Coordinates of N, CA and C in Angstrom, one line a residue:
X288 N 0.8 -1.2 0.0 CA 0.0 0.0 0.0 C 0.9 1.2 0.0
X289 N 0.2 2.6 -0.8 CA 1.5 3.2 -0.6 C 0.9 4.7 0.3
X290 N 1.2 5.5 0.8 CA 1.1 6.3 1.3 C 0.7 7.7 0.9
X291 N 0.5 8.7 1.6 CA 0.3 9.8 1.4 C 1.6 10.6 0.1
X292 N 1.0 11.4 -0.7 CA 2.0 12.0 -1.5 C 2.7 10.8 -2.7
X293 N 1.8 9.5 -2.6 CA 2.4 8.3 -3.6 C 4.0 7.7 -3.2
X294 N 4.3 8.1 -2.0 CA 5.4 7.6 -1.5 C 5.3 5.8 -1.2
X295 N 6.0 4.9 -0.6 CA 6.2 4.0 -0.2 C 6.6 3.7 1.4
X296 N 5.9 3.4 1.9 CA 6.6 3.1 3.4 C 7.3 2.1 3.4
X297 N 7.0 0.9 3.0 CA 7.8 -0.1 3.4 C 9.2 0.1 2.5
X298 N 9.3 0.6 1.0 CA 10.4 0.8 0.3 C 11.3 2.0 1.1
X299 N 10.7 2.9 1.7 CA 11.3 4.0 2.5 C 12.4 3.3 3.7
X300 N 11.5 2.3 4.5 CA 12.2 1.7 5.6 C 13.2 0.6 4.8
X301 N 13.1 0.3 3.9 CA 14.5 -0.8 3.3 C 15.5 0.2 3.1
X302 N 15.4 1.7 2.6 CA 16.1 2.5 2.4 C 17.1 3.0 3.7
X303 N 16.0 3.1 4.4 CA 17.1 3.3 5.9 C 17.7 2.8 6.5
X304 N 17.6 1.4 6.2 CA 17.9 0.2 7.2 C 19.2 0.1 5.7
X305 N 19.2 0.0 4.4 CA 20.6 0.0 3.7 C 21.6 0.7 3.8
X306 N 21.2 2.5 4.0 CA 22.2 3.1 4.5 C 22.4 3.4 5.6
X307 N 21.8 2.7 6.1 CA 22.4 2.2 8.1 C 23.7 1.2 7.9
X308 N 23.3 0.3 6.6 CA 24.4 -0.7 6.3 C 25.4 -0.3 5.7
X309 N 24.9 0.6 5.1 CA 26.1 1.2 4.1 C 27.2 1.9 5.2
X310 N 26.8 2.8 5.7 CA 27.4 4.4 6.8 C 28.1 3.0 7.7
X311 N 27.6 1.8 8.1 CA 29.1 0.9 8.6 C 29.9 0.6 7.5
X312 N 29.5 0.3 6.8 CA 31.2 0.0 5.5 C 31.6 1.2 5.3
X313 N 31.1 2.3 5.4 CA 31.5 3.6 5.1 C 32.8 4.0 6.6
X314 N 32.4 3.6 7.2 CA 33.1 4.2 8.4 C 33.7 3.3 8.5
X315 N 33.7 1.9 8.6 CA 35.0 1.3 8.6 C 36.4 1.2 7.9
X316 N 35.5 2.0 6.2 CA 36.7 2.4 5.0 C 37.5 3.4 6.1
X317 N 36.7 4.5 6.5 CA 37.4 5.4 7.3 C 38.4 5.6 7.9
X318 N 38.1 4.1 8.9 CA 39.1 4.0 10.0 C 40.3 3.1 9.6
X319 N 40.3 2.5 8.1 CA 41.3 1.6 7.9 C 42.1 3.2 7.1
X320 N 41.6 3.5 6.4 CA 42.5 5.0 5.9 C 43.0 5.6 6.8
X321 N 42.5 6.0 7.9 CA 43.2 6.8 8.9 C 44.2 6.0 9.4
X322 N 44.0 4.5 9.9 CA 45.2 3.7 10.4 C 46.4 3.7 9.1
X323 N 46.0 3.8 7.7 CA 47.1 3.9 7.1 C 48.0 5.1 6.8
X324 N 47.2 5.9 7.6 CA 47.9 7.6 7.5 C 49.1 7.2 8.6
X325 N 48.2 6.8 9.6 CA 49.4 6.7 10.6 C 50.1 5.9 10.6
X326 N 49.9 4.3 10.0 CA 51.1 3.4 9.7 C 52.2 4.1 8.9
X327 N 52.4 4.7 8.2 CA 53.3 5.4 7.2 C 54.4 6.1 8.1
X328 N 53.8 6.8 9.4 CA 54.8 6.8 10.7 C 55.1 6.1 11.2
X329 N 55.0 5.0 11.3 CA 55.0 4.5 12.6 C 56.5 3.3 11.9
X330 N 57.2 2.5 13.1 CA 58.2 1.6 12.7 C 57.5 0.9 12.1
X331 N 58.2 -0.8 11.1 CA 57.8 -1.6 9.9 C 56.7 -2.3 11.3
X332 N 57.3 -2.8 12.0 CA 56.6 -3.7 13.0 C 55.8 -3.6 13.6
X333 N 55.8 -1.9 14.1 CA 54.4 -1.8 15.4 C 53.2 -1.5 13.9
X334 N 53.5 -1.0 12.8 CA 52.9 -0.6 11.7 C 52.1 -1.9 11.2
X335 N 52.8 -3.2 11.0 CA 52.3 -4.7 10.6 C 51.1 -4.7 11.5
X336 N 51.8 -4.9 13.2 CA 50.6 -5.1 14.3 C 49.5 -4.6 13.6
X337 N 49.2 -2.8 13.9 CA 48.1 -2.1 13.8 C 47.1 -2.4 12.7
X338 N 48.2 -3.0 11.8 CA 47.5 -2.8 10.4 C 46.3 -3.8 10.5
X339 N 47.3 -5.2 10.9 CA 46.4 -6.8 11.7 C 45.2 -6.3 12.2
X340 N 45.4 -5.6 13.5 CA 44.2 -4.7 14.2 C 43.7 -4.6 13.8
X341 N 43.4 -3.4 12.6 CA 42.5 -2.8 12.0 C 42.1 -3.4 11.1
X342 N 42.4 -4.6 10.3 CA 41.9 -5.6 9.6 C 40.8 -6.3 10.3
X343 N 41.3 -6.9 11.6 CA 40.4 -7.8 12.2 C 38.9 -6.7 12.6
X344 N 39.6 -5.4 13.4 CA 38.5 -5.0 13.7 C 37.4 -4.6 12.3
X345 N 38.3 -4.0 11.1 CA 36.9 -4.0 10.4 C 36.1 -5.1 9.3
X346 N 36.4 -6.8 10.1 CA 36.1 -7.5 9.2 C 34.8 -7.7 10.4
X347 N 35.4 -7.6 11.7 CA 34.4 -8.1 12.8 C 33.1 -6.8 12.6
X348 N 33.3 -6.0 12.3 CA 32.2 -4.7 12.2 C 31.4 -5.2 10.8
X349 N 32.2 -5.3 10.1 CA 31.4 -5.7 8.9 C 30.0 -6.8 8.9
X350 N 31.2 -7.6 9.4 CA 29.9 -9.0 9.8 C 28.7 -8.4 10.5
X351 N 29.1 -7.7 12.0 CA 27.6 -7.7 12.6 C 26.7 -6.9 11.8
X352 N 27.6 -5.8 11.1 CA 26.2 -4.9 9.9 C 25.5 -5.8 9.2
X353 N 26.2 -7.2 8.9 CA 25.8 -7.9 7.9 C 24.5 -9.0 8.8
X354 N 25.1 -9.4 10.0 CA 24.1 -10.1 11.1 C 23.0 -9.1 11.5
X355 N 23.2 -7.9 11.5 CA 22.0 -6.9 12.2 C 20.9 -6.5 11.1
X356 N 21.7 -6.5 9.8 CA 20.7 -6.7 8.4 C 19.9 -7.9 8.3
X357 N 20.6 -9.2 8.3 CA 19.5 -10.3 8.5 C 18.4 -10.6 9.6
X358 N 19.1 -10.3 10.8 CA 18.3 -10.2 11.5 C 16.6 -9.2 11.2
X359 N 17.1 -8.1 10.9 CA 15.8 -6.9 10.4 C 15.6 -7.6 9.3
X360 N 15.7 -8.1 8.3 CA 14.9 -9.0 7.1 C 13.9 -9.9 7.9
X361 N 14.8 -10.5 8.5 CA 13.7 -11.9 9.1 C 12.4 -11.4 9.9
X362 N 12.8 -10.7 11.0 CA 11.9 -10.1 11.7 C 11.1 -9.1 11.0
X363 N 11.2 -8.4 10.1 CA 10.2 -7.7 9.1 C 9.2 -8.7 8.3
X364 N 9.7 -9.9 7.6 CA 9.4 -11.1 7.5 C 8.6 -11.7 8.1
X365 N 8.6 -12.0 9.2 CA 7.5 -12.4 10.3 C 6.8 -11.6 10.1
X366 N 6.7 -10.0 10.4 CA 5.8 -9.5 10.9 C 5.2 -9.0 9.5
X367 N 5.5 -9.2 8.3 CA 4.9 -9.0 7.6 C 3.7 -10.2 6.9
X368 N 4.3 -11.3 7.4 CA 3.6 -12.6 7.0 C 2.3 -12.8 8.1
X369 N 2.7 -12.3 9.1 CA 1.6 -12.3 10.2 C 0.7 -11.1 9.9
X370 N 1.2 -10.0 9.7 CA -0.2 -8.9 9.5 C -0.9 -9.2 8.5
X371 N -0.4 -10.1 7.1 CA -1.5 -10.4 6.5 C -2.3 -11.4 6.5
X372 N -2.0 -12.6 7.4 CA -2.4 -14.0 8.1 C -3.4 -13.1 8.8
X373 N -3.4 -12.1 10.0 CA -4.2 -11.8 11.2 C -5.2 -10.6 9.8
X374 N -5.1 -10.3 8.8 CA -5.8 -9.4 8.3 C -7.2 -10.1 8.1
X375 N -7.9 -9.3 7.5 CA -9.8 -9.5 7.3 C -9.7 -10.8 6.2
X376 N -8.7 -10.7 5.3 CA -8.1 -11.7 4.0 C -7.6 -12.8 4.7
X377 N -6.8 -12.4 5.5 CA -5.8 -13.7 6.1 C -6.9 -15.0 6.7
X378 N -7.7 -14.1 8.2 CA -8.5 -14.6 8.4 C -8.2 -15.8 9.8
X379 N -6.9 -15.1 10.0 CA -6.2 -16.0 11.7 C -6.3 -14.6 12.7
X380 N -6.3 -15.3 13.8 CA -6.1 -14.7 15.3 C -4.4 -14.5 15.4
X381 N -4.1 -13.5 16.1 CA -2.7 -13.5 16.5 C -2.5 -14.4 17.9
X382 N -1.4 -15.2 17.4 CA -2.0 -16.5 18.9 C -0.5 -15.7 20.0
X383 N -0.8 -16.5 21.2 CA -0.1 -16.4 22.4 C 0.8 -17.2 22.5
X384 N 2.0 -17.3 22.1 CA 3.0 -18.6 22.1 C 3.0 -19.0 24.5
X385 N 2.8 -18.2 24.9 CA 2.6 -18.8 26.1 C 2.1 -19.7 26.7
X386 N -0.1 -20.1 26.0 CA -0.6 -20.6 26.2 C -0.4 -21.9 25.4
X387 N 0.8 -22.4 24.5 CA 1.6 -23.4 24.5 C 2.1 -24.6 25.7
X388 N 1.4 -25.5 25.4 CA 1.9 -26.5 26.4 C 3.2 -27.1 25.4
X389 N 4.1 -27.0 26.1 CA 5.0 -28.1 25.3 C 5.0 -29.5 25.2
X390 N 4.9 -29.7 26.3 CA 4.9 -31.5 26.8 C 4.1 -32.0 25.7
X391 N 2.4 -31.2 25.7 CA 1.7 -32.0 25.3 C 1.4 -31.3 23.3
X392 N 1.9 -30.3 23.1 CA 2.3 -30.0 22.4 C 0.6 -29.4 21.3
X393 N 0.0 -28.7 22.3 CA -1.3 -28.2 22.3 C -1.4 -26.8 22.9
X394 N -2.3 -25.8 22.1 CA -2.9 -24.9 23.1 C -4.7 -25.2 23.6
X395 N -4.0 -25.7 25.2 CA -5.5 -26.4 25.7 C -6.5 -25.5 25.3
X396 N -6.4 -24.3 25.8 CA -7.5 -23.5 25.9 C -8.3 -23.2 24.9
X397 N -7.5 -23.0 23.9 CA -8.2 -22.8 22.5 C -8.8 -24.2 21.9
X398 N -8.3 -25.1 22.3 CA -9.3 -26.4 22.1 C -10.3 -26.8 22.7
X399 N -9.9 -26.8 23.9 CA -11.2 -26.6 24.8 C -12.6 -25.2 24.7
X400 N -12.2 -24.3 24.5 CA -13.3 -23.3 23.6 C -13.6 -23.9 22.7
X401 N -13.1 -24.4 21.7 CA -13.7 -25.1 20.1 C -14.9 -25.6 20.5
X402 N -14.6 -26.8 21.1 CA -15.5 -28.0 21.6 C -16.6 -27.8 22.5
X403 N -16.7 -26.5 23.4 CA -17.6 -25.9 23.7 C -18.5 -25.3 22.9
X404 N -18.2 -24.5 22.2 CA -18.9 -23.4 21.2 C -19.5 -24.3 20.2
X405 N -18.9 -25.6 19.4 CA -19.2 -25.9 18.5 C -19.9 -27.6 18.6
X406 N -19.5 -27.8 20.0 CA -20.4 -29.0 20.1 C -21.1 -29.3 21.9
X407 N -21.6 -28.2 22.2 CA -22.6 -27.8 23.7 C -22.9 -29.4 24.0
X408 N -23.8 -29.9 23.1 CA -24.5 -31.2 23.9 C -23.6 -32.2 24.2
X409 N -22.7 -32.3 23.1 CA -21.4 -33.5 23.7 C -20.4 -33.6 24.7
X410 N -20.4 -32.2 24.9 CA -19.4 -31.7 25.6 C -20.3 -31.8 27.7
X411 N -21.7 -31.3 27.4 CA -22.6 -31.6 28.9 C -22.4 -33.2 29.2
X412 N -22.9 -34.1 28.0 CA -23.0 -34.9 28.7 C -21.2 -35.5 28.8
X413 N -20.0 -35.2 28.2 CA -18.9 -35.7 29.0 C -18.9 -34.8 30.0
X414 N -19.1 -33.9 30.5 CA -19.4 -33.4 32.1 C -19.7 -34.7 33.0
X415 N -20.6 -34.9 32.9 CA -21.4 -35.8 32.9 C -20.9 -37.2 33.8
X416 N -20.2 -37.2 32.4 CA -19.6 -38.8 32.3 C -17.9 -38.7 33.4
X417 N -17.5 -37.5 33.1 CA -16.1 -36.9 34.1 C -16.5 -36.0 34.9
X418 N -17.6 -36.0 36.1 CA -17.8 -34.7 36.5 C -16.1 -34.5 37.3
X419 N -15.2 -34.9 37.2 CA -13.8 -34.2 38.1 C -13.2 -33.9 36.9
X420 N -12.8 -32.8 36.9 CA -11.6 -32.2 35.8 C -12.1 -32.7 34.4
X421 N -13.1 -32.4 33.6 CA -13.6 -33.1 32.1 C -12.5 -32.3 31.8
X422 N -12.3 -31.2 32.3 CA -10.9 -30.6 30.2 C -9.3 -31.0 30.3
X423 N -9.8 -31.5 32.0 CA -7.9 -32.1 32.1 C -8.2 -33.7 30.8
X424 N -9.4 -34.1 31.4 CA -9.5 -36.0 31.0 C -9.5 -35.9 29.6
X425 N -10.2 -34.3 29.0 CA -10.3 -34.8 27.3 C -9.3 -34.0 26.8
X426 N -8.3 -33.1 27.5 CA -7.1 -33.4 26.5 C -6.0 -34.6 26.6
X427 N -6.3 -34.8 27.7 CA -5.6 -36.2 27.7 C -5.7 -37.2 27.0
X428 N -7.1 -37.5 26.8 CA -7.5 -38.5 25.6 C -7.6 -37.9 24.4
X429 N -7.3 -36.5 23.8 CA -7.0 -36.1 22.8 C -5.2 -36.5 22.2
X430 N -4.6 -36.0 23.5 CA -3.7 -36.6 23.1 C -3.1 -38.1 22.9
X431 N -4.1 -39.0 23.6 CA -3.7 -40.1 23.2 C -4.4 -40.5 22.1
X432 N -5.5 -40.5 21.7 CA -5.7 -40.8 20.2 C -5.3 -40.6 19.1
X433 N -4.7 -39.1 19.2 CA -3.7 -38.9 18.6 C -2.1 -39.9 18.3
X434 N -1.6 -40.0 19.7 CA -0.5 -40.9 18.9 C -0.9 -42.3 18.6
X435 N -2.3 -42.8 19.1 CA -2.4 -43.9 18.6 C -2.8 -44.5 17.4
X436 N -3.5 -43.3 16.8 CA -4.1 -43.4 15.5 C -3.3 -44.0 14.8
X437 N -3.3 -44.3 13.9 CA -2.6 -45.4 12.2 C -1.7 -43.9 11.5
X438 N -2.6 -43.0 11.2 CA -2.4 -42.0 10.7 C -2.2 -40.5 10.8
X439 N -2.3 -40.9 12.5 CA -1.7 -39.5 13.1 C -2.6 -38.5 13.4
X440 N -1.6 -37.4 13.5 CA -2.8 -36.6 13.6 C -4.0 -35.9 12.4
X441 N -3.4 -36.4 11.0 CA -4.9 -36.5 9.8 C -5.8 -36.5 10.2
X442 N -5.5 -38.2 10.4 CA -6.6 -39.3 10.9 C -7.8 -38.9 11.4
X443 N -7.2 -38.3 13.0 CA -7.7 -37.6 14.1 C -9.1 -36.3 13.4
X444 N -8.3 -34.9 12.8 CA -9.3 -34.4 12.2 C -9.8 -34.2 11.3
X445 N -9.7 -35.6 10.0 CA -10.6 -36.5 9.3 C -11.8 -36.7 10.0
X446 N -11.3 -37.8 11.2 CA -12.6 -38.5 11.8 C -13.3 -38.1 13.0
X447 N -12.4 -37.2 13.8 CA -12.6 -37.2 15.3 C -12.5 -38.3 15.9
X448 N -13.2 -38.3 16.9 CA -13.1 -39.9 17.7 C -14.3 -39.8 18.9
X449 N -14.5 -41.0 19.5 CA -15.2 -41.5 20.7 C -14.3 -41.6 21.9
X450 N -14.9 -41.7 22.8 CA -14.7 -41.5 24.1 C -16.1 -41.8 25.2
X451 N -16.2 -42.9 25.4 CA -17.2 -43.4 26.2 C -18.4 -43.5 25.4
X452 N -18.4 -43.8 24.1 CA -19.7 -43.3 23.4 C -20.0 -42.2 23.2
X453 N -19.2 -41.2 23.2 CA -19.5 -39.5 23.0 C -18.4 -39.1 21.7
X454 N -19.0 -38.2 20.6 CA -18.5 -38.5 19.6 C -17.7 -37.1 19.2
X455 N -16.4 -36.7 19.0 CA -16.5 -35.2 19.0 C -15.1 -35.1 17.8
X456 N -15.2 -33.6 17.5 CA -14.7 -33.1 16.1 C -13.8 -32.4 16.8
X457 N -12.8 -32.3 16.0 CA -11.6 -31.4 16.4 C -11.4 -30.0 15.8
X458 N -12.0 -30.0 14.7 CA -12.2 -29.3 13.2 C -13.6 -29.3 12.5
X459 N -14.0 -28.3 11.8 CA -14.8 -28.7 10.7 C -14.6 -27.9 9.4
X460 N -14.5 -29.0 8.2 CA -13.7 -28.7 6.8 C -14.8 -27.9 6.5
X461 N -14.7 -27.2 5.3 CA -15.3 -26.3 4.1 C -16.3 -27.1 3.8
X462 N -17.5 -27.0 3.6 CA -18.6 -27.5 3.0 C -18.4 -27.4 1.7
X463 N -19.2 -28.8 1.1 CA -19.2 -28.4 -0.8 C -19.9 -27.5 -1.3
X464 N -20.7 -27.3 -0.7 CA -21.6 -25.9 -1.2 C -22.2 -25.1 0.3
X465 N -23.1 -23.9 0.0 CA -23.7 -23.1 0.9 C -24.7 -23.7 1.5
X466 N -25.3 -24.4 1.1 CA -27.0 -24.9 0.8 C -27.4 -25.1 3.0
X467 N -26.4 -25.9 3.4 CA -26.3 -25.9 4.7 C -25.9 -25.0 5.5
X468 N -27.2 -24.2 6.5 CA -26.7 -22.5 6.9 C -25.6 -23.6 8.1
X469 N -25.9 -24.8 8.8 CA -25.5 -25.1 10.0 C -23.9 -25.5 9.7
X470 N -23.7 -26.5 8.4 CA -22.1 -26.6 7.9 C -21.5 -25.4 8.1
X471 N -22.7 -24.6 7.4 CA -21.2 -23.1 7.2 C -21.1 -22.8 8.4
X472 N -21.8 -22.6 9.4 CA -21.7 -21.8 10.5 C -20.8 -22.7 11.5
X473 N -20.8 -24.0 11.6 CA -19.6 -24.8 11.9 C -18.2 -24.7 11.5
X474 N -17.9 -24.4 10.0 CA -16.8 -24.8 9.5 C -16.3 -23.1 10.0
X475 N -17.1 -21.9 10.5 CA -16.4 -20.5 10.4 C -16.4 -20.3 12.1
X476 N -16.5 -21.3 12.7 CA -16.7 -21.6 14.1 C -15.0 -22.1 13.9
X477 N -14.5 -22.3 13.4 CA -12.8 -23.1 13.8 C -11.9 -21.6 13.9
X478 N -11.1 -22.0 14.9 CA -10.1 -21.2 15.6 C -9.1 -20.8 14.9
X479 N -8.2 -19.8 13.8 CA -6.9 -20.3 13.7 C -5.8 -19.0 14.0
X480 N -5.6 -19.7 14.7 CA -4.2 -18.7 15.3 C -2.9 -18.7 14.3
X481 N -2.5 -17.5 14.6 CA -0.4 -17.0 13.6 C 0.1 -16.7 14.9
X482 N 1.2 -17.9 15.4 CA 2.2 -17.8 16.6 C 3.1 -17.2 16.1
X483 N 4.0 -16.7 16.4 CA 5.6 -16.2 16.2 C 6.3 -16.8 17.3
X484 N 7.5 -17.0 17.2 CA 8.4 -17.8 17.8 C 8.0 -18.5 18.9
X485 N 7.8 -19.5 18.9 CA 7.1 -20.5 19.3 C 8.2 -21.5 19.7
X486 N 8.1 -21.2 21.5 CA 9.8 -22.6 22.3 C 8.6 -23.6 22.4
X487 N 9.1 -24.9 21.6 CA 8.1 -25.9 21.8 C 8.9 -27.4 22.4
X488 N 10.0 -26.8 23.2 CA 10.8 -28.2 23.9 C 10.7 -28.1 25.0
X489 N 10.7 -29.1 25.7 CA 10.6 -29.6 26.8 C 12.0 -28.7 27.4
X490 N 13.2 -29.2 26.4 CA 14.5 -29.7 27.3 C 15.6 -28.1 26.9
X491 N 14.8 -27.1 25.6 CA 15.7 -26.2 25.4 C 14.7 -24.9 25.2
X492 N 15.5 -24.2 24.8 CA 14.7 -22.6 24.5 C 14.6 -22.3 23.1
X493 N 14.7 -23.3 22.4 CA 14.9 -23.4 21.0 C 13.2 -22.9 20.1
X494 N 12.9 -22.0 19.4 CA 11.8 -21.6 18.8 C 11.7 -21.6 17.3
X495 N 10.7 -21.9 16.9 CA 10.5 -21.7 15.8 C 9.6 -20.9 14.8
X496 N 10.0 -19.9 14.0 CA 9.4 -18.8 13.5 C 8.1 -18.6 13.5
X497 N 7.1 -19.8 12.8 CA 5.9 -19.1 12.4 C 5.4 -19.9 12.8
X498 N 4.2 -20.3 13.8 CA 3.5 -22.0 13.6 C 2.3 -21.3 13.2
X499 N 1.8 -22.2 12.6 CA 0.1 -21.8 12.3 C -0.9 -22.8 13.1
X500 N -2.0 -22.8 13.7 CA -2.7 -23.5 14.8 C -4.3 -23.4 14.5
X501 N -5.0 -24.7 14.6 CA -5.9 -25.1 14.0 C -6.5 -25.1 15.1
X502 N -7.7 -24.6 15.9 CA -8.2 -25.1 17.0 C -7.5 -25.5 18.0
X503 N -6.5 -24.6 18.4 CA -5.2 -24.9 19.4 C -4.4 -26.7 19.0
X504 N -4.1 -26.4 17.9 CA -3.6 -27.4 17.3 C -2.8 -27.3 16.5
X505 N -1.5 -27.4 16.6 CA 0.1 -26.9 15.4 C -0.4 -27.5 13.9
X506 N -0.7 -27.2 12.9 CA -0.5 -27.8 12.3 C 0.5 -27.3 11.1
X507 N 0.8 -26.4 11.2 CA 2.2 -25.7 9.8 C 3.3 -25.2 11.0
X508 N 4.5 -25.5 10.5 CA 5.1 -24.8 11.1 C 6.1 -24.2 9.6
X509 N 6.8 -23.0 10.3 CA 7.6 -22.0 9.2 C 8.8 -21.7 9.9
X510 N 10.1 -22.0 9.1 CA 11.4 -21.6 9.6 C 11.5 -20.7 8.7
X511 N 12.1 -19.5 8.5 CA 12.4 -18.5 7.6 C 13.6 -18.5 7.5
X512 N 14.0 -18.6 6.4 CA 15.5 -18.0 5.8 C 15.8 -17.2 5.0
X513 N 17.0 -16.6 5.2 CA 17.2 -14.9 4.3 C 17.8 -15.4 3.0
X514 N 17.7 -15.8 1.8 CA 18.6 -16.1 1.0 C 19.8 -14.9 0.7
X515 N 19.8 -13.5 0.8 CA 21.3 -12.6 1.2 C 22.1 -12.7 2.0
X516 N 21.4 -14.0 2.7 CA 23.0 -14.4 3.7 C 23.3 -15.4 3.2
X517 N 23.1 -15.9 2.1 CA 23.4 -17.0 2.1 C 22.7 -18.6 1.7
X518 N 21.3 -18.2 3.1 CA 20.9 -19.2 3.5 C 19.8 -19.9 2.0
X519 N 19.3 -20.8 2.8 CA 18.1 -21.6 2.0 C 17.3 -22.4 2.7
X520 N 17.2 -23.1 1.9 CA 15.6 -24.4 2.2 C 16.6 -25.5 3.2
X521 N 17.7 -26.2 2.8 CA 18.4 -26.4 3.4 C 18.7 -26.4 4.9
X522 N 19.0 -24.8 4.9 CA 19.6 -24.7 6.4 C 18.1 -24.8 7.2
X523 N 16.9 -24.7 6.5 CA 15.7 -25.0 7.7 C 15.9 -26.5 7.5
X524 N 16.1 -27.1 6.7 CA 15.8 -28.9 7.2 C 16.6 -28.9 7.7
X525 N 18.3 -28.6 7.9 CA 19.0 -29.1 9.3 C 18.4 -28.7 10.5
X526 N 18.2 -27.4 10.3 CA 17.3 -26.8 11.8 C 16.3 -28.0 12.2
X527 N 15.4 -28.4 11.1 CA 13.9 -29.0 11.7 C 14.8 -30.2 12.4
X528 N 16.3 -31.0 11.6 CA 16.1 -31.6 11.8 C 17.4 -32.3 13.4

């Protein structure tokens, strides 16, 4: 979108953030010139040292301009892939990486709202059937149907599953047509959250860029990489893996 006067904002801000990059190569030319004004005084040897110096120091300056540029790509990146995810088009919630259980590798709360909102009678009578703790007992059994399924977690919001004779949905897909006001109003009943850096270990602080979440349920995750550094598709499957 572009701004007042036909300008560009986002092209404006790549502008400042390159000659933020530049004004460091610019000043580190500087300071290797100036060290060569004064090497030209100085004896052969203490001259060699400084020169080393000023080499190392402006290869290490360089770099971080070059780390503090990728860094601002990526994180522009996110936040640009997220404001159009959370937009009226996108059509996701901006999620809470907090309300992440790791262990179980769920956000309970937003599941447990689904299943309320979208299935009232199934959900009284498992009251019912667990009056102690029903939302501890049915993510529990969410997550075990889950790893036990054939097919994983597909399988699971394919079919749903039972639980004492109580029959319940995790999701509900796109109808083939409108013709059903109760489908549509079901399928626009599902939750979907855009996490950003999302620590999903038990054992480290390790995050990953973008998850996308179905009904408090991961189901995309996104590692971003800058191809100006370098990077690719690659360095995310070592990461994933």
């Amino acid at each position: 979108p572009r701004g007042t006067g036909g300008s560009n904002p986002s092209l404006s801000a790549r502008k400042r953030k390159l000659s933020g990059f530049l004004f460091c190569i610019r000043r580190n030319e500087n300071t290797r010139v100036g060290v060569r004004n004064r090497r030209s005084r100085l004896p052969k040897q203490e001259s060699l040292s400084l020169r080393r110096k000023a080499d190392f120091t402006s290869k290490s300056a360089f770099f971080i301009c070059i780390f503090q540029l990728h860094n601002s790509l990526k994180i522009n990146l996110e936040a640009a892939i997220e404001a159009y995810l959370t937009s009226d088009m996108g059509g996701y919630a901006k999620g809470n990486p907090d309300k992440f259980d790791r262990k179980l590798a769920l956000d309970k709360d937003t599941l447990i709202e689904f299943v309320k909102n979208t299935q009232p009678k199934a959900w009284e009578r498992y009251t019912h059937t667990y009056p102690t703790n029903p939302e501890e007992v049915f993510i529990d059994r969410v997550h075990t149907v889950i790893k036990q399924a054939p097919k994983g977690l597909l399988q699971i919001l394919r079919t749903g599953f039972k639980d004492r004779g109580i029959e319940f949905k995790l999701c509900y897909f796109k109808p083939d047509n409108s013709m059903n006001e109760a489908d549509v109003e079901l399928y626009n009943k599902n939750i979907l959250h855009c996490t950003r850096q999302l620590h999903y270990s038990v054992s480290n602080e390790n995050s990953i860029d973008i998850v996308l979440f179905l009904n408090g349920i991961p189901v995309v995750s996104m590692e971003l990489k800058n191809q100006f550094t370098g990077q690719d598709t690659s360095n995310a499957i070592d990461q994933y893996k």
